[in-house]
GROMACS .gro file of C-alpha atoms in nm:
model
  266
    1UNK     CA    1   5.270   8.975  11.751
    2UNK     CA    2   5.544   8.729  11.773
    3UNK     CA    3   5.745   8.565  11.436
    4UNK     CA    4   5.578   8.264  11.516
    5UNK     CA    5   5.221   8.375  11.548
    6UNK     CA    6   5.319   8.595  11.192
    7UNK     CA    7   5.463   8.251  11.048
    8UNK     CA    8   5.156   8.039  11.117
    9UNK     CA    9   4.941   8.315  10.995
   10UNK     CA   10   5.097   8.295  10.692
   11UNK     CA   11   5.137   7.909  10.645
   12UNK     CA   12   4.737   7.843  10.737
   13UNK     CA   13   4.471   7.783  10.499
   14UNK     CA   14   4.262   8.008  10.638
   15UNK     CA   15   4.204   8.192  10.957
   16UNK     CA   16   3.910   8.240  11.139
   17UNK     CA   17   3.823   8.588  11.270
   18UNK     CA   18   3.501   8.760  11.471
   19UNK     CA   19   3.544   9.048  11.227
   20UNK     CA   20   3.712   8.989  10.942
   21UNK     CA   21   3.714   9.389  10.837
   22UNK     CA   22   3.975   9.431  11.173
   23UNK     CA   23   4.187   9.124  11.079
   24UNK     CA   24   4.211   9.222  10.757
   25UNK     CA   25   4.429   9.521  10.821
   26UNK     CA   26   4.615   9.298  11.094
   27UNK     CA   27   4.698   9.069  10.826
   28UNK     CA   28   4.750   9.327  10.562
   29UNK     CA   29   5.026   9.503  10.834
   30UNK     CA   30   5.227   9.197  10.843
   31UNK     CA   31   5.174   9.099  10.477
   32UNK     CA   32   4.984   8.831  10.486
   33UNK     CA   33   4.762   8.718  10.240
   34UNK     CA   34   4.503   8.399  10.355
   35UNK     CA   35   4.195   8.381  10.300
   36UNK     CA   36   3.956   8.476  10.604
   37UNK     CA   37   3.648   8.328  10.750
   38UNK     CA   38   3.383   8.495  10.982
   39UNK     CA   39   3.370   8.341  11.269
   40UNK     CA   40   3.195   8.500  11.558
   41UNK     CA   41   2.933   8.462  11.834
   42UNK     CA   42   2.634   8.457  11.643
   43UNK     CA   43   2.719   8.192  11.352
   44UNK     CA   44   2.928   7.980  11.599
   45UNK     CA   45   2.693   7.689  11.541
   46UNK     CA   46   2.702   7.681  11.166
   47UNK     CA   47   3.001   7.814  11.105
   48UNK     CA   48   3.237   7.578  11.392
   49UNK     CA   49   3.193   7.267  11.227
   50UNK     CA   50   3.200   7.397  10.889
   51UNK     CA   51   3.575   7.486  11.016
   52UNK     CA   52   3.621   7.156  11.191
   53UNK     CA   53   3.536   6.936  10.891
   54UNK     CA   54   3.854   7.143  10.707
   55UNK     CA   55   4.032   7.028  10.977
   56UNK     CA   56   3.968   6.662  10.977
   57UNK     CA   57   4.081   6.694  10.606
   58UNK     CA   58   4.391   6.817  10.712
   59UNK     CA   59   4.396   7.179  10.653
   60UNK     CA   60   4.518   7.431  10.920
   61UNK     CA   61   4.332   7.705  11.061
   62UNK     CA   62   4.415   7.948  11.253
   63UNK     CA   63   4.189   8.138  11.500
   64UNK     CA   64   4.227   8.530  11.613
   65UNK     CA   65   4.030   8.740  11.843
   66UNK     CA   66   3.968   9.095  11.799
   67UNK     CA   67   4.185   9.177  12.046
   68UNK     CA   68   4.384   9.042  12.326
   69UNK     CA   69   4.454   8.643  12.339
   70UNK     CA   70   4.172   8.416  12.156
   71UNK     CA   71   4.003   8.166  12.391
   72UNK     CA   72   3.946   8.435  12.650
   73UNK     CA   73   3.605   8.568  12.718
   74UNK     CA   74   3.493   8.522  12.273
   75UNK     CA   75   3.340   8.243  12.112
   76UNK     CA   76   3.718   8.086  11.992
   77UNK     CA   77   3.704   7.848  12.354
   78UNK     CA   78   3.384   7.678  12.178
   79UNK     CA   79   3.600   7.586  11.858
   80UNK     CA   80   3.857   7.441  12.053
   81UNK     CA   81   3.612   7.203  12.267
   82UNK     CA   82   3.469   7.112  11.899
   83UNK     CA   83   3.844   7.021  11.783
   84UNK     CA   84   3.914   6.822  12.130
   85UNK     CA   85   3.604   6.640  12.095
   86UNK     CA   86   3.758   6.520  11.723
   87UNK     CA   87   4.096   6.476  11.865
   88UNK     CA   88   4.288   6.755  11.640
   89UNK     CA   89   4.574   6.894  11.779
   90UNK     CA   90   4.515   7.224  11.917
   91UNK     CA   91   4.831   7.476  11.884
   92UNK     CA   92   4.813   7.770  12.142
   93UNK     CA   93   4.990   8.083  12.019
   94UNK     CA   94   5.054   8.303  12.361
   95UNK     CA   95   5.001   8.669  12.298
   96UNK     CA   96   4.868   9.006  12.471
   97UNK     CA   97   4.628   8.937  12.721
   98UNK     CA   98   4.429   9.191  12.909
   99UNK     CA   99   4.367   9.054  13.255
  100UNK     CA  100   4.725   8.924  13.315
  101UNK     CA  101   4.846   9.273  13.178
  102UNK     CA  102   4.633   9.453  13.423
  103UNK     CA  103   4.732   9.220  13.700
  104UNK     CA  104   5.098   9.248  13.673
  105UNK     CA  105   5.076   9.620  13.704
  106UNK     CA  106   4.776   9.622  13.930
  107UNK     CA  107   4.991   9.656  14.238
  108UNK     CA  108   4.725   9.414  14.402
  109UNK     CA  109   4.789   9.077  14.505
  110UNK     CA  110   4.888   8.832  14.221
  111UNK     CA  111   4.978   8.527  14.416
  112UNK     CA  112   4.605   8.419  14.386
  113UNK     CA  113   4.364   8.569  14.143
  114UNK     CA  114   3.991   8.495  14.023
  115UNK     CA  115   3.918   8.559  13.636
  116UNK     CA  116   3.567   8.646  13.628
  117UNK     CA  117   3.525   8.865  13.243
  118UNK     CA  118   3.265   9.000  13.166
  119UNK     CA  119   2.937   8.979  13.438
  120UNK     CA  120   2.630   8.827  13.283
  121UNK     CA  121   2.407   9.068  13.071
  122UNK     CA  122   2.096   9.013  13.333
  123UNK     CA  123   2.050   9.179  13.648
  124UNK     CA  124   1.944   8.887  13.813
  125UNK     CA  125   2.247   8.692  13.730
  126UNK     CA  126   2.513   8.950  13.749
  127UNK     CA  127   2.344   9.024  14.131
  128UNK     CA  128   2.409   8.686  14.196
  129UNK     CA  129   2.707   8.603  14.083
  130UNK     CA  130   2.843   8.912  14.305
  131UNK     CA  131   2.678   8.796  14.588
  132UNK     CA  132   2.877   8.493  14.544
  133UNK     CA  133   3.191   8.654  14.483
  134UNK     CA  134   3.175   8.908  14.751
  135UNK     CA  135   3.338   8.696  15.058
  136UNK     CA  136   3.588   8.508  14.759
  137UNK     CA  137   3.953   8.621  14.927
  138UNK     CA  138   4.177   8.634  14.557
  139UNK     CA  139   4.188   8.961  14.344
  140UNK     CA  140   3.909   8.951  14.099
  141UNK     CA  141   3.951   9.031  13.699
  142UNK     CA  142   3.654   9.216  13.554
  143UNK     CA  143   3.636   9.331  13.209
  144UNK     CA  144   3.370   9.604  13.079
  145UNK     CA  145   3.287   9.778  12.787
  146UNK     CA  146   3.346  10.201  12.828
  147UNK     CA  147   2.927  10.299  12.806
  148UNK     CA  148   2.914   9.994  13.067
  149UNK     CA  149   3.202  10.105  13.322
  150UNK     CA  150   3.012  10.328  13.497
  151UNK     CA  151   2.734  10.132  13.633
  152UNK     CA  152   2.911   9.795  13.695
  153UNK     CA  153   3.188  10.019  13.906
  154UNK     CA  154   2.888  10.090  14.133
  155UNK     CA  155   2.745   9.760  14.146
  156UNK     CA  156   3.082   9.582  14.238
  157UNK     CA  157   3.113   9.853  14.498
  158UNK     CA  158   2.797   9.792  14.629
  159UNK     CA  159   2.819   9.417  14.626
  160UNK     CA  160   3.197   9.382  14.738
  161UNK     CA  161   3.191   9.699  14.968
  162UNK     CA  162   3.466  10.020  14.874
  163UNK     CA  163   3.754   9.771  14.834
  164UNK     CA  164   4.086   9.878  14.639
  165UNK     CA  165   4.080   9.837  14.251
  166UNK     CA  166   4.265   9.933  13.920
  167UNK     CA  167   4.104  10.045  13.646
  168UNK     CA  168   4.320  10.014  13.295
  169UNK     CA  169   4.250  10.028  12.928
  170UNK     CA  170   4.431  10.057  12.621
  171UNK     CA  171   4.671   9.782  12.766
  172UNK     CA  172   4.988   9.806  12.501
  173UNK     CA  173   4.865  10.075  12.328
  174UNK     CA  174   4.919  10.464  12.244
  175UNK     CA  175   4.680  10.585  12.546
  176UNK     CA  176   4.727  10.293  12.813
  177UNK     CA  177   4.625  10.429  13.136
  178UNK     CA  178   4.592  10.299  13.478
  179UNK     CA  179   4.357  10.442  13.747
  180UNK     CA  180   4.458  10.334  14.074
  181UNK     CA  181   4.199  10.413  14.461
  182UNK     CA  182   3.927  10.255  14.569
  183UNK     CA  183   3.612  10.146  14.324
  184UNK     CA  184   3.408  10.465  14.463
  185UNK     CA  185   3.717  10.666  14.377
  186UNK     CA  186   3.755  10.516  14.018
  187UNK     CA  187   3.390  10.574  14.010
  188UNK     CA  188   3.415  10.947  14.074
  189UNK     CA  189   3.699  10.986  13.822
  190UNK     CA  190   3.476  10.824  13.503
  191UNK     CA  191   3.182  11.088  13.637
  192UNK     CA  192   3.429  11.334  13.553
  193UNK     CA  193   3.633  11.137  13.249
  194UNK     CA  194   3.400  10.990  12.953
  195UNK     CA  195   3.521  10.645  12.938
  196UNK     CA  196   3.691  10.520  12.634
  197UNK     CA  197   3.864  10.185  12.553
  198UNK     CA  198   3.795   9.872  12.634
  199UNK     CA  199   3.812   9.826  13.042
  200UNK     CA  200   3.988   9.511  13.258
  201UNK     CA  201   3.898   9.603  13.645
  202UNK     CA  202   4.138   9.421  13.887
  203UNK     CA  203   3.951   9.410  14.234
  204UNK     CA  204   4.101   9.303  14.630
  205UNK     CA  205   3.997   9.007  14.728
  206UNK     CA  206   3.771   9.038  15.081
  207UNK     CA  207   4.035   9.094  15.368
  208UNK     CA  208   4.107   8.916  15.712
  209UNK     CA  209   3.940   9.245  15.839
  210UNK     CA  210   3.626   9.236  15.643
  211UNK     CA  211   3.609   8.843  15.686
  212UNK     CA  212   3.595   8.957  16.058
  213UNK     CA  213   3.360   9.209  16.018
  214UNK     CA  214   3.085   8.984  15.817
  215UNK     CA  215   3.122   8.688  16.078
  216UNK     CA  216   3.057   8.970  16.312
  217UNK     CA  217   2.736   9.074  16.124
  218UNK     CA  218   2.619   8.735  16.061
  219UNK     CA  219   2.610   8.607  16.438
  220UNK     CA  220   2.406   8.954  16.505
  221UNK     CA  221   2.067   8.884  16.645
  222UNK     CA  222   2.159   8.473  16.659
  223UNK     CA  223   2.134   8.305  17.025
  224UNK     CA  224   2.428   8.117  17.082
  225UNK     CA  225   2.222   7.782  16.951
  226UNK     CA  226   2.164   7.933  16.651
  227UNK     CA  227   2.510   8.065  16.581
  228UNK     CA  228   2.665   7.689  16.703
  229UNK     CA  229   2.385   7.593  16.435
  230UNK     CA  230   2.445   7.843  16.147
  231UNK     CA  231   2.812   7.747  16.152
  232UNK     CA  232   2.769   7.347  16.161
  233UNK     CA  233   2.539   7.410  15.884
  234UNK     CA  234   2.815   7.513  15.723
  235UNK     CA  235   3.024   7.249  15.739
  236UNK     CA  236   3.207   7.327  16.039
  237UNK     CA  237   3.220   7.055  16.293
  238UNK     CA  238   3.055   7.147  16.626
  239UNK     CA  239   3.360   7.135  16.867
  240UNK     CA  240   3.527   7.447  16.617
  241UNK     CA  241   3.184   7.611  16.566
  242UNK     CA  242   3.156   7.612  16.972
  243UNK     CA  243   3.510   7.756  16.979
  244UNK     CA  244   3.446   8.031  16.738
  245UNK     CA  245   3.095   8.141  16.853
  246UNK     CA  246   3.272   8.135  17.215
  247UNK     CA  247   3.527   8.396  17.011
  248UNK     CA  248   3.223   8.620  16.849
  249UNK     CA  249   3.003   8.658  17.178
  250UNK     CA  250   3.289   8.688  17.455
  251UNK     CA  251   3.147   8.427  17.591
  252UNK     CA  252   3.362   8.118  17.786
  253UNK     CA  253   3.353   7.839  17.575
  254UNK     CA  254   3.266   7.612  17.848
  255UNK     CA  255   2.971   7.825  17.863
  256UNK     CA  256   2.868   7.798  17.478
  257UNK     CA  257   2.964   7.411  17.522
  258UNK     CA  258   2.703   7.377  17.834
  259UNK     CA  259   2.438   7.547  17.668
  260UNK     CA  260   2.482   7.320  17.327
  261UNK     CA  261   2.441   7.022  17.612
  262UNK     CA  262   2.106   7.130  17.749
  263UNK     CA  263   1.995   7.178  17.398
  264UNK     CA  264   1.717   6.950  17.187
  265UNK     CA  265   1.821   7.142  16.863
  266UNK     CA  266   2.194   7.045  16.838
   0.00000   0.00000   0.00000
């Protein structure tokens, strides 16, 4: 907690809390003594522009999470979208955050990074929002609950392949902990440690190597029309997708260029 985030605490009318029974004893640590209001993902609708109308009448309200930096992966991003839409000045407040704390001490690339939180509740979804993810080249933040950890390690792993990840919890606290190897490594080590804590996963991106190895895969079993095809499909123009098909068959690309000629597909 910074002075400043204490001082506005103290100075708001109110603040707005998903559990007001763990802000309380936030607020009672620093001595601060503001009303609360319950503000969380199931009374969102009600309860957001309830807090917005105190607003407009010039009030100010301040917003916590239980944990970590508001706005991030809780229902505080929909009150700010209702205050934009009225024009009221939203104040950020930066504080702990999970995924950048992870990330920093990852040892994985942070140049360019991917925050995904927490994968959608349905199979369906979650399966294909990995699929998508699973050729994305920028470290990936995850977070998952502890009875959770288990099973998505496995599913990442078996949509991403046995890349290297970082498992941490407890970021800033008493028992922070960092488990570093692959995602079938971490996996083995929560078969043999109960999880506990709240979890942020920091996954590798898909490498020049395995970027290789999936064009390699995907031209398997194509003709060289079809693979000139596949790739112009993609949005590759036809002189590069000649070139690289040339490249993935060892095939002269005068050869791959002839055979596009005498073609009636392309």
């Amino acid at each position: 907690m910074s002075f400043r985030a204490v001082r506005v605490l103290k100075e708001a009318a109110a603040v707005a809390a998903e559990d007001t029974r763990h802000t309380i004893k936030l607020l009672n640590h620093f001595d601060i003594h503001v009303p609360l209001i319950s503000y969380h993902e199931h009374n969102k609708a009600e309860r957001g522009p309830e807090i917005v109308r105190r607003l407009l009448q010039g009030e100010t309200i301040a917003l916590v999470s239980d944990a970590g930096m508001p706005g991030i992966s809780d229902p505080g991003v929909d009150l700010v979208r209702l205050a934009i839409e009225q024009n009221i000045p939203v104040v950020p407040l930066p504080g702990p955050n999970a995924a950048l704390t992870a990330l920093i001490a990852s040892g994985l690339d942070t140049t360019l990074f991917t925050f995904v939180g927490f994968l959608p509740k349905t199979n369906k979804h979650r399966r294909e929002l990995l699929a998508k993810l699973a050729r994305h080249p920028y470290t990936l933040v995850f977070y998952e609950s502890p009875h959770r950890l288990k099973a998505t390690l496995e599913e990442i792993k078996s949509a991403l392949g046995d890349r290297q990840a970082v498992a941490a919890r407890e970021l800033t606290k008493k028992f922070e902990e960092f488990v570093r190897g692959t995602l079938g490594s971490i996996s083995l080590h929560f078969n043999e440690h109960q999880p506990r804590g709240e979890f942020t996963l920091i996954v590798a991106g898909i490498s020049d190597d395995e970027v290789v190895a999936a064009e390699a895969d995907s031209f398997a079993g194509l003709d060289v029309i079809q693979a000139v095809q596949m790739l112009i499909e993609r949005g590759i123009n036809k002189k590069d997708a000649i070139r690289e098909v040339a490249s993935q068959k060892g095939l002269p690309k005068r050869q791959v260029y002839q055979a596009v000629l005498d073609s009636d597909v392309l």
